[in-house]
Amino acid sequence: MTKAISRRTVLRGMLGGAAVSLGLPLLDCFLNDNGTALAQGSPLPVRFGTWFWGCGMNPDRWVPTTEGADYELTPELEALAPVRQHVSVLSGFNTVLDGRPNLPHWTGVMATLTGSVPAVEPEVPAPTLDVLISGRIGTTTRFRSLEVNATGVPGQSYSRASESIINASTVSPLELYGRVFGSDFFDPNEGPFVPDPSTLLRKSVLSAVRDDARRLEGMLGSHDRQRLDQYFTSLRQLENQIEVSLTPPDLAACSRPGPPKGEDVGTDLEQAKSTHQLMTELLVFALLCDQTRVFNMLFSWGTSELRKSGAQTAHHQYTHDELVDRELGYQPEATSFVLESMHAWAGFVARLAQTPEGAGTLLDNCLVLAHSESSFAKSHQVTTLPAMIAGRAGGRIRSGVHIAGNGEPVSRIGLTVQQIMGLPVSEWGTRSLRASRPISGLTA
Amino acid sequence: MTRRLVLVLAGTALLAAGCGGSDGSARPTATIVAIATPTPTARALPTDFPTDAPTATATASPTEIPPPPSATSAATATATELPPPTSTTSPAVIGGAIAMRRLTAAQYKASIADVLGSDIVVAGRMEPDNRRDGLLAVGASYVSVTGAGFEQYEAIARNVAEQALDAAHRDALLPCRPSGVTDDECAAQFIRTIGSRLMRRPLTEEEVAARVALANTAATALGDFHAGLQTALTALLLSPEFLFRVEIAEPDPGVPQRQRLTDATMASRLSYLLWNSTPDAELIDAVGRGELLDDDGLARQADRLLASPRLEESVRAFFSDLFGFDEIEAGLVRKDPELFPAFSQALINDAREQTLRVIADHLLAADGDYRDLYTTRRSFMTRTLGIVYRVPVRSADGWEPYQFPADSGRAGLLTHVSLLALRSHPGRSSPTLRGKFVREVLLCTDVPPPPGDIDFSMFAQEGGENRRTARERLTAHQTNEVCAGCHSLMDPIGLGLEEMDGIGVYRETENGAPIDPSGELNGVSFGDAVELGEVLSRDPGLGPCFVESLYRYAVGRDIDPGEWAWLSTVESELQRSGYHWRDVLRTIVLSDAFRTTSGARIAEEPTASPTPAETSASSPTVAAPTRTPGGPQATRTAPSSPSPAMTPSGVTFQQLQDEIFGPRCATQYCHSAQTKSGNLILEAGQAYGNLVGVTPTNPAARSAGMRRVDPRAPDNSFLIVKLTQPSSATFGSRMPLIGTPLSEAEIESVRAWIEAGAEP
């Protein structure tokens, strides 16, 4: 604890003689010789991410029949074959409604991410998992979290602190590039870091804004004071972002990627896949350069609008309208989108697994929760929700196993994830989704 | 959302089927607040106007009558009298709660154009506006700014400030020439003028001085006076009083029990409602003279704005919001290029413009009745649109008026490409989406969401023989009990529009089968889309829904139960005189409902009880704002091993100050005396007095009866909440905001110190 204090540095005289002193964040970012940790012994950061696909799966074709490490890959999990050792499959975890309505394509995802069941749409009963985790591990990186999607609609993001506080997605790879790797980004390979005086002025602006805005507090009612409080929190987030950019991390694995060469954003399946791939590339570099430790990737929305070129009907509509093929025993078109989603997920995992970091890979230092808002989308089923966890979280979790939930509340997943990420939570969720036991089969 | 559930159903299938949930309604029934029954005074007051909200679900927003503590005591629990109405024909009304309203993207741009110049380009994405109760204008009074949103605003602010102070542009804004790199007087002039226009109120001298200081710092650092102003301008553009329209109320001196909106608030309301932008110079002057608080003064300014060509902005802004055109503007309407090769962003942009032109032309130029928008054959065309509508257009580019012939199959807004394409899928049309639009947006009827446990296996149908047209495909919606209750509200309307495909192109067959566009709306039959428009225009719900939507748009919130009586009277009056745009706006703007309020909106309660974060050492349970005083419960487990420096049993405040409050909290940008973050100083010598026994500023903690530190009661100590609870809207950010979080041992030491009596 005391070491944090002694490591403070102060920069003076940056603004042409005007004495400006900065308290720099308590961040040490130089790798030690082994490449296994930052200097002074702190290990490489563990990152948390979510990966969402819409409209679930076919339970009798997705859920493995055996548990443990040698579980048999089912038809809808076949895409995971090349990365199965990196992914744990969680099946059979339920949403329990406690008499509340099952809001189509909403209740299931809220249950997974907030541990509570909303009363109406688009209610958000509690801040989502990633918001809780970034509140803990996101305050020392430039971005508290990064939300991206492959659908092209900014409002399509499940990262929410409340119904009115939605962390919108960046939908364009080019925009993401500009945001993360633009002029505020320092590439350690490009020579010594020289802080830009105008960056310090940006800090002064925010200080002045903050001081002045305080006057407003006394004039507002309780609802507006809450909103103003959120405004201040966001202002501090930007202040933090600027501060961190003044002492950029110097991670050995970091380098500025080239900008994406063009993009094609939309809900056509091919567009989604190519956008997803471009976003994944950028995300990998963003993580390697410690620009963020929390991310949310959304491949398709809860009411998946994925479509094949020339088709009149999209994924979601197929799940309801398409007839079950008598011989195959499932809906062919709807299921093809499940397979595509699993394929995209496997590709995402593979990309992280192929990225060297320190003595291992980037994936070794990640925990990525893949989830969907339903299991059998045709009937909006929110029992036996599908979930997968990729990565080893710095050695804290077991990967490559299948764990059967046997009807346990889906909030146990969220509880376990938070505990693995170091949050001091021993209980999470409300009513029948109140979870107090982590999933022991997951922890290493 | 508050809607009148005016359902005309064939049977009781709706309720029997449990459509959408156990009670058949989409919204939870919030506590219906007892409405103050107006007591007739000696003057003439109508004695029989309704005192209840009409059969409806209650409002979703927890506004409370009587007003919050800031009102005079006469207006609190004991008051049941409403003041005498300003007009003897209209029932007395006090407007609902007020809340600050974030500028929409369009309002932001218009405000910048009006204050800094129309040549300034506002580039870059802003945080998406939020739709609530069907309107972005309502969502604006609930949203705040997220971290990513703030980032976007800052980037835009820097860019706008740069353009504004550019050498080519600055002379228009700067009334003086600086005498040197810094010039306090000149800087103050700029900041005072521009600042007051941006913040929509005069700046105090203190505020001006603070920003002059900022400008001087920047100017000195960069060696350039104008760069200093640029910095000050950036700060102004990030002020919450620019980004949000703050609405303030004051006690009405003439009528002590009620609160009236201040003149600055009225100027802002008037200007953004009628011109969708910031108050102009004349309106600001009127505020200075106190004119807007006076009936005649307000009417004068309202009439001035209503008479201006800029009134067109009100039409465009309202209907863009109501119809969901923000999706078009954001480029989010996508169609399959193989199935709809004629579709492009240029087409949908033109379609949007076409609809807005038709509406503006009808409501303003022709001073027409709103209801006739659904039957009018007058339109405007570009060549791009002509291709899709299959009409000849002479001009190669630009707009020309066009009148649809009587037998064209098109008349009224429902046959517009904009609305048809918006309410379709990328691959095909959608009778359900179109029908839902008419029901919910045009007729203000709640359509409950689908039940979550539908067993679709019962719909296993054979072959493609009877699934060629949408009507055939949607048969199950109509014949099955579980579905029909709600779908019978929507599908027949949308099926009446099926002769226009997924981008609005006219067709008479689908997959070889003829399309049957006949149907029924609220018991009245129609044969095709044109007749549907006629039936809709005569529907008794159309006009009232329009008035209600426009009122909600004007005040940025749902309708308050206490406003229904007045609104009903207005609707009856307009049913007789016709729904003319200027009339409706004028009625709203001059009403007591628009000029008064019950007070500031009170914070909503969370639906789930707050999820306590519990350390393994102790588990404080934080009281939700609604719990009775008596404090939260706590359960304890044994503490984990503490750090050697502080043993829980022997920890002193000095140790906490040296190890925690000083180095981790009272940092330069946080709780130092200089920065005073959250109005709290935790430096040595001050921390103790600012913590122990002090009431927190956080409203939730305050109403739970907490103290920042409550001696011997760590579970009633907000400090513990801030150290252990995850960040939330209710309790704010977890502390410390930056840097290494406190260890469990450190937190336990703080608890132990409090438990032991919080000695100094």
Coordinates of C-alpha atoms in Angstrom, one line a residue, chain B residues 86 116 140 152 447 550 737:
Chain B
T86 CA -56.2 32.3 -15.3
L116 CA -21.3 31.4 -33.1
A140 CA -33.8 14.1 -23.0
Q152 CA -17.3 13.1 -27.9
V447 CA -49.9 -2.3 -27.5
L550 CA -47.2 17.7 -28.9
L737 CA -11.7 7.1 -8.0

